[in-house]
Coordinates of C-alpha atoms (C1' of nucleotides) in Angstrom, one line a residue:
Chain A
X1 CA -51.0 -41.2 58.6
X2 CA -53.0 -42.1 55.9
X3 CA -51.3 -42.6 52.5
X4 CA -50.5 -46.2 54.4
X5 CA -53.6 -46.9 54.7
X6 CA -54.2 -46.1 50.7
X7 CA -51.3 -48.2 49.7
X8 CA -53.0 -51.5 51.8
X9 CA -56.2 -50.6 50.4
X10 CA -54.2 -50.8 47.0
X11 CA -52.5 -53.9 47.5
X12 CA -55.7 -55.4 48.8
X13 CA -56.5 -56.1 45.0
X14 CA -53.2 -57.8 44.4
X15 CA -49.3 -57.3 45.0
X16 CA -47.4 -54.7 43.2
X17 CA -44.2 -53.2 42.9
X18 CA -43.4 -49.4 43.9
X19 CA -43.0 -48.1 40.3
X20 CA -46.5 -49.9 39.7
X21 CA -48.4 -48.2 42.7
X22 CA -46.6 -45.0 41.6
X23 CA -48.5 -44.8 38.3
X24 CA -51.7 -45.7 39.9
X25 CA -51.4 -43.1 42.4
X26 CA -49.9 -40.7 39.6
X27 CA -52.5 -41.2 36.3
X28 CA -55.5 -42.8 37.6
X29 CA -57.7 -45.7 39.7
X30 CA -56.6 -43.5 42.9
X31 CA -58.5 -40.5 41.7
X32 CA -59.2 -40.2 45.6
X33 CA -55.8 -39.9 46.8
X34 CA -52.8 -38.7 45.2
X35 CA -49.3 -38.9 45.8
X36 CA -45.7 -38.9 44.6
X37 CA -43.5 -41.6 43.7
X38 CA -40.7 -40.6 46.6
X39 CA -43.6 -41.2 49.1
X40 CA -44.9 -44.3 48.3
X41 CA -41.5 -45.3 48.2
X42 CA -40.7 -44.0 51.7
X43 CA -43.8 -45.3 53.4
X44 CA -43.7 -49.0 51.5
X45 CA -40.2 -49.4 53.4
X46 CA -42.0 -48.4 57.2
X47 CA -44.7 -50.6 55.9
X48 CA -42.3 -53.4 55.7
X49 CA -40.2 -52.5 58.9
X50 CA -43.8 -52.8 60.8
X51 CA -44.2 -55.9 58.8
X52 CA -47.8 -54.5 57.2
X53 CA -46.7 -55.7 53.8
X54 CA -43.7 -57.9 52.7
X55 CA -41.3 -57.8 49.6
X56 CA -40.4 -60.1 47.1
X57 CA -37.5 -59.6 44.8
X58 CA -38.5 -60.5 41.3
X59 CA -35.7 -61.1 39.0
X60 CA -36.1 -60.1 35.2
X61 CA -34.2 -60.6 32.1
X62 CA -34.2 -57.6 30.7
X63 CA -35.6 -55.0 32.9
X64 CA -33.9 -54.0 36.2
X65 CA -35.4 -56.4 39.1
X66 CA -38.4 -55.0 41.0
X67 CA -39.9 -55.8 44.8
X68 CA -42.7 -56.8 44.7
X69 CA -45.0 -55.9 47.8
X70 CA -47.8 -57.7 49.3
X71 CA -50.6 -57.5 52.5
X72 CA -49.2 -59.6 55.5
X73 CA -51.8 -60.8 57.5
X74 CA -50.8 -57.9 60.0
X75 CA -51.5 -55.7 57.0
X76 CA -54.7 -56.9 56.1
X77 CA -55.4 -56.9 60.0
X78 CA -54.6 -53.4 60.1
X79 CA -57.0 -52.6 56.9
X80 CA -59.7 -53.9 58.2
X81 CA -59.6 -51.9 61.3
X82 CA -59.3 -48.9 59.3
X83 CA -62.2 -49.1 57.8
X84 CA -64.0 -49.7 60.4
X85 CA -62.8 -46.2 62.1
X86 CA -64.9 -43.3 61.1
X87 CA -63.7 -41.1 58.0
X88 CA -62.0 -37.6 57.9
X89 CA -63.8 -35.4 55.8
X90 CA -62.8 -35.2 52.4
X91 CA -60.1 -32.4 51.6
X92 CA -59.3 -31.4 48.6
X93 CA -56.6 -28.9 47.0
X94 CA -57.5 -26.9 43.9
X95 CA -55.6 -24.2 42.4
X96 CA -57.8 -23.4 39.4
X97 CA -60.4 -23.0 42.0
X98 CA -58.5 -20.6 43.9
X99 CA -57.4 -18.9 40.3
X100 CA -61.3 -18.6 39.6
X101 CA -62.3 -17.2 42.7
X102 CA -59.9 -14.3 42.2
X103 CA -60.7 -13.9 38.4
X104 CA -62.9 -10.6 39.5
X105 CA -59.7 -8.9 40.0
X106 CA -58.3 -10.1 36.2
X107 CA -58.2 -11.1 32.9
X108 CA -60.6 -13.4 32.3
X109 CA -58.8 -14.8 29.6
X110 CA -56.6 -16.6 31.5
X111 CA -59.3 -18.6 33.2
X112 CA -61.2 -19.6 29.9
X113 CA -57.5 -21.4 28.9
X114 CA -57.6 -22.9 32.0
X115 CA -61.2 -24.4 32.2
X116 CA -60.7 -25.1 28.8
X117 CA -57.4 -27.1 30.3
X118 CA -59.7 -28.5 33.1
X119 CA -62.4 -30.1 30.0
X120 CA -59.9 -31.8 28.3
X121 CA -58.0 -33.5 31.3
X122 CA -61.5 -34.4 32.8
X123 CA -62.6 -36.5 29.4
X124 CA -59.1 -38.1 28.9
X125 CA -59.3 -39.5 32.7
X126 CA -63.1 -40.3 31.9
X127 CA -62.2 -41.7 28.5
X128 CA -59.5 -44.2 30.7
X129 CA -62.3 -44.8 33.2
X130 CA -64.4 -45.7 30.9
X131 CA -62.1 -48.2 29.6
X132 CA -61.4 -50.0 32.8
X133 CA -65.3 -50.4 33.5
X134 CA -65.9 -52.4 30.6
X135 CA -62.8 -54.5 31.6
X136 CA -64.7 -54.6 34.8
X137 CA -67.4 -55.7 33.7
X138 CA -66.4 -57.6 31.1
X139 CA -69.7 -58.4 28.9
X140 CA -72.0 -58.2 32.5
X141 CA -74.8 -56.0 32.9
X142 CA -74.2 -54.0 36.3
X143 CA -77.1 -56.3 38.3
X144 CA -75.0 -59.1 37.4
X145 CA -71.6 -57.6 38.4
X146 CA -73.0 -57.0 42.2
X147 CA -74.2 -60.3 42.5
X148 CA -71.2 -62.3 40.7
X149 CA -67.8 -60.0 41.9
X150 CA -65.9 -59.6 44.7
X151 CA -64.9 -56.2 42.9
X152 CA -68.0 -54.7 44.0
X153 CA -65.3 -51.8 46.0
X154 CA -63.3 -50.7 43.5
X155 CA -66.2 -50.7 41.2
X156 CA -67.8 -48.5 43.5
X157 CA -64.9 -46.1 44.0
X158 CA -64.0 -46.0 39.7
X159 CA -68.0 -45.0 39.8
X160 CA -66.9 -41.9 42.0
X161 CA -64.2 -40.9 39.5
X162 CA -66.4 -41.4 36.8
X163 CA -69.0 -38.8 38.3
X164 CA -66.3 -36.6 39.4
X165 CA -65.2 -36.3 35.8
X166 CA -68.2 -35.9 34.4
X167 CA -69.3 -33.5 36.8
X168 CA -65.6 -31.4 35.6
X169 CA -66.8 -31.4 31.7
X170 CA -70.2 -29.6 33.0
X171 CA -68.7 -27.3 35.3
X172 CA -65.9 -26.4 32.9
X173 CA -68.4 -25.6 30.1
X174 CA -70.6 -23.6 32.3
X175 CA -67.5 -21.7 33.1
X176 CA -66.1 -21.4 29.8
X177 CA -69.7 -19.9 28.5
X178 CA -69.5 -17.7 31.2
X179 CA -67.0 -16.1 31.2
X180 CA -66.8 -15.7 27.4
X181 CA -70.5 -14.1 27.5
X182 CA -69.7 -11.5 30.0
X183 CA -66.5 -10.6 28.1
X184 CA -68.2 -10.2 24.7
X185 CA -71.0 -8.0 26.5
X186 CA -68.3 -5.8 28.6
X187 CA -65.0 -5.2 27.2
X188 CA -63.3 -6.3 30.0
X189 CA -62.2 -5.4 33.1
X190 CA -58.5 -3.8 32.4
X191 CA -56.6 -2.7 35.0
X192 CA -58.1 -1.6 37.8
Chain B
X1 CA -46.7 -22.8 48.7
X2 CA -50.5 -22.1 47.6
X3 CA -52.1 -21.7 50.5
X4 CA -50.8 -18.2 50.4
X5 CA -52.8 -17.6 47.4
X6 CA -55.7 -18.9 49.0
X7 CA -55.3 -16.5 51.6
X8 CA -55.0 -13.8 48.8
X9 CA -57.9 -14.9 47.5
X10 CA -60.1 -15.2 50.3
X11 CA -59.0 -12.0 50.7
X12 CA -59.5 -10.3 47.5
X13 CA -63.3 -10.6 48.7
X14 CA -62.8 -8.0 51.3
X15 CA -60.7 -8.1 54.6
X16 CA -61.2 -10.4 57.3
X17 CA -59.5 -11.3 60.6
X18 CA -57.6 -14.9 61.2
X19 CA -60.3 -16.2 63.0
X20 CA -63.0 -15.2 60.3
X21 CA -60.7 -16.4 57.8
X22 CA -60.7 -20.0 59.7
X23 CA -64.2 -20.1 59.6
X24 CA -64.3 -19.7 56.1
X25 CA -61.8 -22.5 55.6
X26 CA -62.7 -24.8 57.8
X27 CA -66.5 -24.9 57.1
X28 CA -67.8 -23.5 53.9
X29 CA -66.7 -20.8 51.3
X30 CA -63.7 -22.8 50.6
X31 CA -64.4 -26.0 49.6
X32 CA -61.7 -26.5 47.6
X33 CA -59.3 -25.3 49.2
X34 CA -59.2 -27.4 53.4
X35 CA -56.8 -25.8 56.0
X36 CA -56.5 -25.6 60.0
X37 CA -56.8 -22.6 61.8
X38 CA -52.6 -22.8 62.8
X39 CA -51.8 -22.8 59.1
X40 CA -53.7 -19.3 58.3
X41 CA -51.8 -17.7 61.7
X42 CA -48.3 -18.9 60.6
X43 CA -48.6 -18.0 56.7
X44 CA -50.5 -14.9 57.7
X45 CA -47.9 -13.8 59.3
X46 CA -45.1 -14.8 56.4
X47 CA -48.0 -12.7 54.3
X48 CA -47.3 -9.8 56.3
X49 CA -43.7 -9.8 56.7
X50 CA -43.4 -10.2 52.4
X51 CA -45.5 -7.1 52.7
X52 CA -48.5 -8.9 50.7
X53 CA -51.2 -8.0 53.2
X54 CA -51.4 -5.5 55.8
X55 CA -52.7 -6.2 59.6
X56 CA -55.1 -3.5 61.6
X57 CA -55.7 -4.0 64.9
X58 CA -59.3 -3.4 65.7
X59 CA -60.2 -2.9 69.5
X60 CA -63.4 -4.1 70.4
X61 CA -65.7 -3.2 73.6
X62 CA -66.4 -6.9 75.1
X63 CA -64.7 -9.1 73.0
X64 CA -60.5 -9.6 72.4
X65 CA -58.8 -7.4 69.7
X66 CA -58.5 -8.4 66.6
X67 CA -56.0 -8.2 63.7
X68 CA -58.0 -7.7 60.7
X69 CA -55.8 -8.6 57.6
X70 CA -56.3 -6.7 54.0
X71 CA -54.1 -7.3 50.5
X72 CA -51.7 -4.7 49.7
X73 CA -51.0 -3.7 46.0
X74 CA -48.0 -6.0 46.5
X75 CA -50.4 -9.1 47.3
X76 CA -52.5 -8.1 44.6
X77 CA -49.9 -8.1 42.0
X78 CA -48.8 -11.3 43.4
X79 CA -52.3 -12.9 43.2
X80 CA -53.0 -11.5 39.8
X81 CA -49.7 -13.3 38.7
X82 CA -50.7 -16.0 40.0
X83 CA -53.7 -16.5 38.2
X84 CA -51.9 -16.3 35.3
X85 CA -49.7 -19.4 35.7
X86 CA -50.8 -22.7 34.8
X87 CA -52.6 -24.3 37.9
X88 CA -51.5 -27.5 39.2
X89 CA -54.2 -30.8 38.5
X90 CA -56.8 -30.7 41.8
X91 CA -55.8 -33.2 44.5
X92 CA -57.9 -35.1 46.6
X93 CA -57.6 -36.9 50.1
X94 CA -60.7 -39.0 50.7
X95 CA -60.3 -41.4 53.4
X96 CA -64.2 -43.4 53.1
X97 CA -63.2 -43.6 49.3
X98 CA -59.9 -45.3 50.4
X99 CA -62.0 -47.8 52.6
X100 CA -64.8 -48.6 50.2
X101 CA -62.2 -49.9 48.1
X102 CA -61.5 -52.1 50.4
X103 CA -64.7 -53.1 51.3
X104 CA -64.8 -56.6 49.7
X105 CA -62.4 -57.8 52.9
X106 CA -64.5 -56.7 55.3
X107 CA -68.1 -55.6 56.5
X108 CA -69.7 -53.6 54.5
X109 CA -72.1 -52.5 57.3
X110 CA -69.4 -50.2 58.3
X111 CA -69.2 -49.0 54.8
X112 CA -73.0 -48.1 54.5
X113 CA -72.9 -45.9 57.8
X114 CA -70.4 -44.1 56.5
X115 CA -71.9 -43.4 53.3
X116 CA -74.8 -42.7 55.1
X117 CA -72.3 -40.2 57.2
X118 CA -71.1 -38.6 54.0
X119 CA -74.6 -38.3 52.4
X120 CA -75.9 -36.1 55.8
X121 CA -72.5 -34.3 55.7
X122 CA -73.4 -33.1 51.7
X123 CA -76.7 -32.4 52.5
X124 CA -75.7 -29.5 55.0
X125 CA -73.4 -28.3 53.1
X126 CA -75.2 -27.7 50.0
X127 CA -78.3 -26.0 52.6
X128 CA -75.3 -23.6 53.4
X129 CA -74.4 -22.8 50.1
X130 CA -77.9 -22.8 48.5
X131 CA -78.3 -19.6 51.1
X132 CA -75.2 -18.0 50.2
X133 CA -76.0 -18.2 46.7
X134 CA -79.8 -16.7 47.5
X135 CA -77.6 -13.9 49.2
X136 CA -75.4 -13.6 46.5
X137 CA -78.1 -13.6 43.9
X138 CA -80.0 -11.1 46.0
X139 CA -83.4 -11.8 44.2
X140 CA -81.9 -11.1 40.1
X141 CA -82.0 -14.1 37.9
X142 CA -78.4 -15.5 36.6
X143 CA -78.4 -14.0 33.2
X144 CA -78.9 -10.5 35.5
X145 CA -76.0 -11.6 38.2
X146 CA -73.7 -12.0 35.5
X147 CA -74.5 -9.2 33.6
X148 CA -74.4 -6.5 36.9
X149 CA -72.0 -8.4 39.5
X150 CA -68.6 -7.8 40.2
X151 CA -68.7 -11.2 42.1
X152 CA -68.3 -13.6 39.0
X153 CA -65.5 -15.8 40.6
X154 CA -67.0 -16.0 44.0
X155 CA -70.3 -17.3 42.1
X156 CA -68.9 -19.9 39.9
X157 CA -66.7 -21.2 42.6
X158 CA -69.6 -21.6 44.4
X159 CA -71.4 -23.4 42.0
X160 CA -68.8 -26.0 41.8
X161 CA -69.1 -26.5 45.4
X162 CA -72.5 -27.1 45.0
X163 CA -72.5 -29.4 42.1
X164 CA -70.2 -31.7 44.0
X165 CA -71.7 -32.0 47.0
X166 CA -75.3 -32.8 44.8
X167 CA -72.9 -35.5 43.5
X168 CA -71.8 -36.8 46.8
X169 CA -75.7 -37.2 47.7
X170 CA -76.5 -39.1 44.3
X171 CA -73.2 -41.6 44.5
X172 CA -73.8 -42.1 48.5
X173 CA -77.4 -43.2 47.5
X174 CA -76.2 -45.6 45.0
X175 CA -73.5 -47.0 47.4
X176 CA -76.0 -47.6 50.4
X177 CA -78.6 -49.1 47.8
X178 CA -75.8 -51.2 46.2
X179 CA -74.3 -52.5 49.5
X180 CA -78.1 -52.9 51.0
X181 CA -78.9 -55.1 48.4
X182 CA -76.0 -57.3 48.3
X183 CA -76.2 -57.5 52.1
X184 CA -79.7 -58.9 51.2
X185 CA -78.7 -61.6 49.2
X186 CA -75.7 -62.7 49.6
X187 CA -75.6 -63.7 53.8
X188 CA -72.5 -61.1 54.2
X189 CA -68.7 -62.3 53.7
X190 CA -67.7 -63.3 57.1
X191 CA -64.4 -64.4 57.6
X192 CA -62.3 -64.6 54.7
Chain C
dA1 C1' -26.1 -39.8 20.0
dA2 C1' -30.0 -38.6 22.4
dC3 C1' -34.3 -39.8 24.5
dT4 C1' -37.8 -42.5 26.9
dC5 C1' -39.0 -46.4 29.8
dC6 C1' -38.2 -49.4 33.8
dA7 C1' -36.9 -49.3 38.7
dT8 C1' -35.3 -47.6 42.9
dG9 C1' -33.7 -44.6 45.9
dT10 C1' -31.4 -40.2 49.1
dA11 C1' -31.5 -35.6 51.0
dA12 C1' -33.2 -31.2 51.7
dC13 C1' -36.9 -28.5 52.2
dA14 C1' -41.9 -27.0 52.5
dT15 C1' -46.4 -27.8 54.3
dG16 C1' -49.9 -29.6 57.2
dT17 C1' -51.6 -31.6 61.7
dT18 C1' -52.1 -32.1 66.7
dA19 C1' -51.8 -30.9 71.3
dC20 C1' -51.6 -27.4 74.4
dA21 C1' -52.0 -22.6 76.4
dT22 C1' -54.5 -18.2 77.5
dG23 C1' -58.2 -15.3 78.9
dA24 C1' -62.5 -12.7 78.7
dT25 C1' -67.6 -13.1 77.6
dT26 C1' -72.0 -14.9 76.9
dC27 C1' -75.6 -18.6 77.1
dG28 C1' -78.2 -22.1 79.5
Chain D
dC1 C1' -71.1 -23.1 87.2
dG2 C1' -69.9 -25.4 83.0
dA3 C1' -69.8 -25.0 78.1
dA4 C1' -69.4 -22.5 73.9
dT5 C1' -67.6 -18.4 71.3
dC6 C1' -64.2 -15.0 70.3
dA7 C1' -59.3 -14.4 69.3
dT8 C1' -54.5 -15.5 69.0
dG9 C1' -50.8 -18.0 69.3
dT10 C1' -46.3 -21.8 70.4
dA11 C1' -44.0 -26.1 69.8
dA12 C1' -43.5 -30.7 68.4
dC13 C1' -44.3 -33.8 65.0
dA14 C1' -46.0 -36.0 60.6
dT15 C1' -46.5 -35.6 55.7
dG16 C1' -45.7 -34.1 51.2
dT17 C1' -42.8 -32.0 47.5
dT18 C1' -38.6 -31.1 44.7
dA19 C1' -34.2 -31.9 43.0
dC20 C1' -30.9 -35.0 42.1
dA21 C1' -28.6 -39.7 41.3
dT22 C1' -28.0 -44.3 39.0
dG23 C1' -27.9 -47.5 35.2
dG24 C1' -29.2 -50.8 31.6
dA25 C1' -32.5 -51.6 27.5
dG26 C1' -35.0 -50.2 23.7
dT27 C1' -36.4 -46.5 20.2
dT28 C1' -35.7 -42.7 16.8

DNA sequence: AACTCCATGTAACATGTTACATGATTCG
DNA sequence: CGAATCATGTAACATGTTACATGGAGTT
């Protein structure tokens, strides 16, 4: 029961409709939590039913109207008690590291493509949170920023994704090296 | 439907038992890939009725039998496909990042225990992984490993494992400092 | 004319989580 | 004697994913 608690945590910086939350949760900011469109659709309706967040119809010319969702007071009620609860662990679901852990058995080919597939996803989302820090930011040294904003969350969390990334390129290029040293040296492992 | 190839995975390392296997998952070895104990029963057994791994029961003296679980060539042609295939982008479900975002709304005393939490929590994991690798590693240098070892993916998996959990020490540093300091001069948002 | 973007949804299905049950053995 | 460990499971419930549907506006 916890994708609920992301969507407060992401209406907590301002209201927004379901197609806007969905590309948050889909491209970026919410590196920490993913989800589909179809659920944040689902749960933004129980929110409203147990009057967490309310809607507002906003009518526009030339686009098809849009409901736009913000944090009752219940909501931000809520929110706060949830961050005061202790954390789950982190968990996290990773096919490529489940790919690599098997490449033993395989072409290593394969698993070069997809590290290589890994690095380039990993400085496209670093490159976009790059962009937003300096929006962030905007001209203030960080010392500055912690003193001044009321952003200092958010901030904190788009650091996380930040080191996440960076710690991807690394660990892809480690990989990548890797695995292309030991298949120049043997000549690879075919069949069994 | 990928925690089936998990389970083919873990496996490919050598056979194990349900109960060994949800030691693996829960604690360490699999990092990257989180799952509860009922989840490797039930798709074990789907495993075994697809005809992807086999099941030996092995009586012990004073302890209960157990069914110790091995890949058949059918689960190994299945895993090997799998590696094949594009993987899907890594997913992540971190509740304390979903509450630091938050953290402007409330107090952020809550938010530096928990980061103090998370920092402990890294710091025992990467002491479990820093002896596995030893083990692994089993006195030869890395250039060596990767020339001799057969144990590659096992290796490099682990190696992400450890870099991320060297990242969750430096970031819940910087958030504890961060949120100390602004504790200290600003007299703490109470209220709204 | 075909395609993408905005915007919202329904329905069917697959996965993941929680609570509970069982029963012997070893450790303090 | 109570707790932890080994070892496996069932059942009920909560979440997450996939496929499909709709329909106007702008873009190539």
């Amino acid at each position: 029961m916890s994708l609920r608690h992301a969507l407060l945590a992401a209406l907590s910086q301002g209201e927004a409709s379901g197609y806007e939350l969905a590309k948050r949760f889909d491209v970026g900011v919410a590196e920490f939590w993913s989800a589909t469109p179809q659920q944040l659709y689902r749960d933004l309706e129980r929110l409203e039913q147990d009057g967490m967040v309310s809607a507002r119809v906003v009518e526009q010319s030339r686009r098809p109207n849009k409901r736009v969702f913000s944090l009752t007071a219940a909501g931000r009620e809520e929110l706060r008690a949830f961050t005061r609860r202790p954390a789950k662990p982190p968990a996290m679901r990773d096919e490529f590291l489940v790919q690599l852990q098997a490449v033993d058995l395989t072409d290593p080919g394969a698993a070069v493509e997809a590290a290589a597939t890994r690095r380039e996803r990993a400085r496209q989302k670093l490159a976009g949170y790059d962009q937003l820090r300096e929006r962030m930011l905007a001209g203030r040294g960080e010392t500055e920023f912690y003193a001044e904003s009321s952003q200092v969350g958010p901030y904190l969390t788009l650091m996380a994704g930040r080191m996440y990334e960076q710690l991807n390129i690394r660990w892809a290029t480690t990989v990548i090296e890797t695995l292309t040293r030991r298949g120049e040296s043997a000549p690879a492992a075919d069949g069994e």
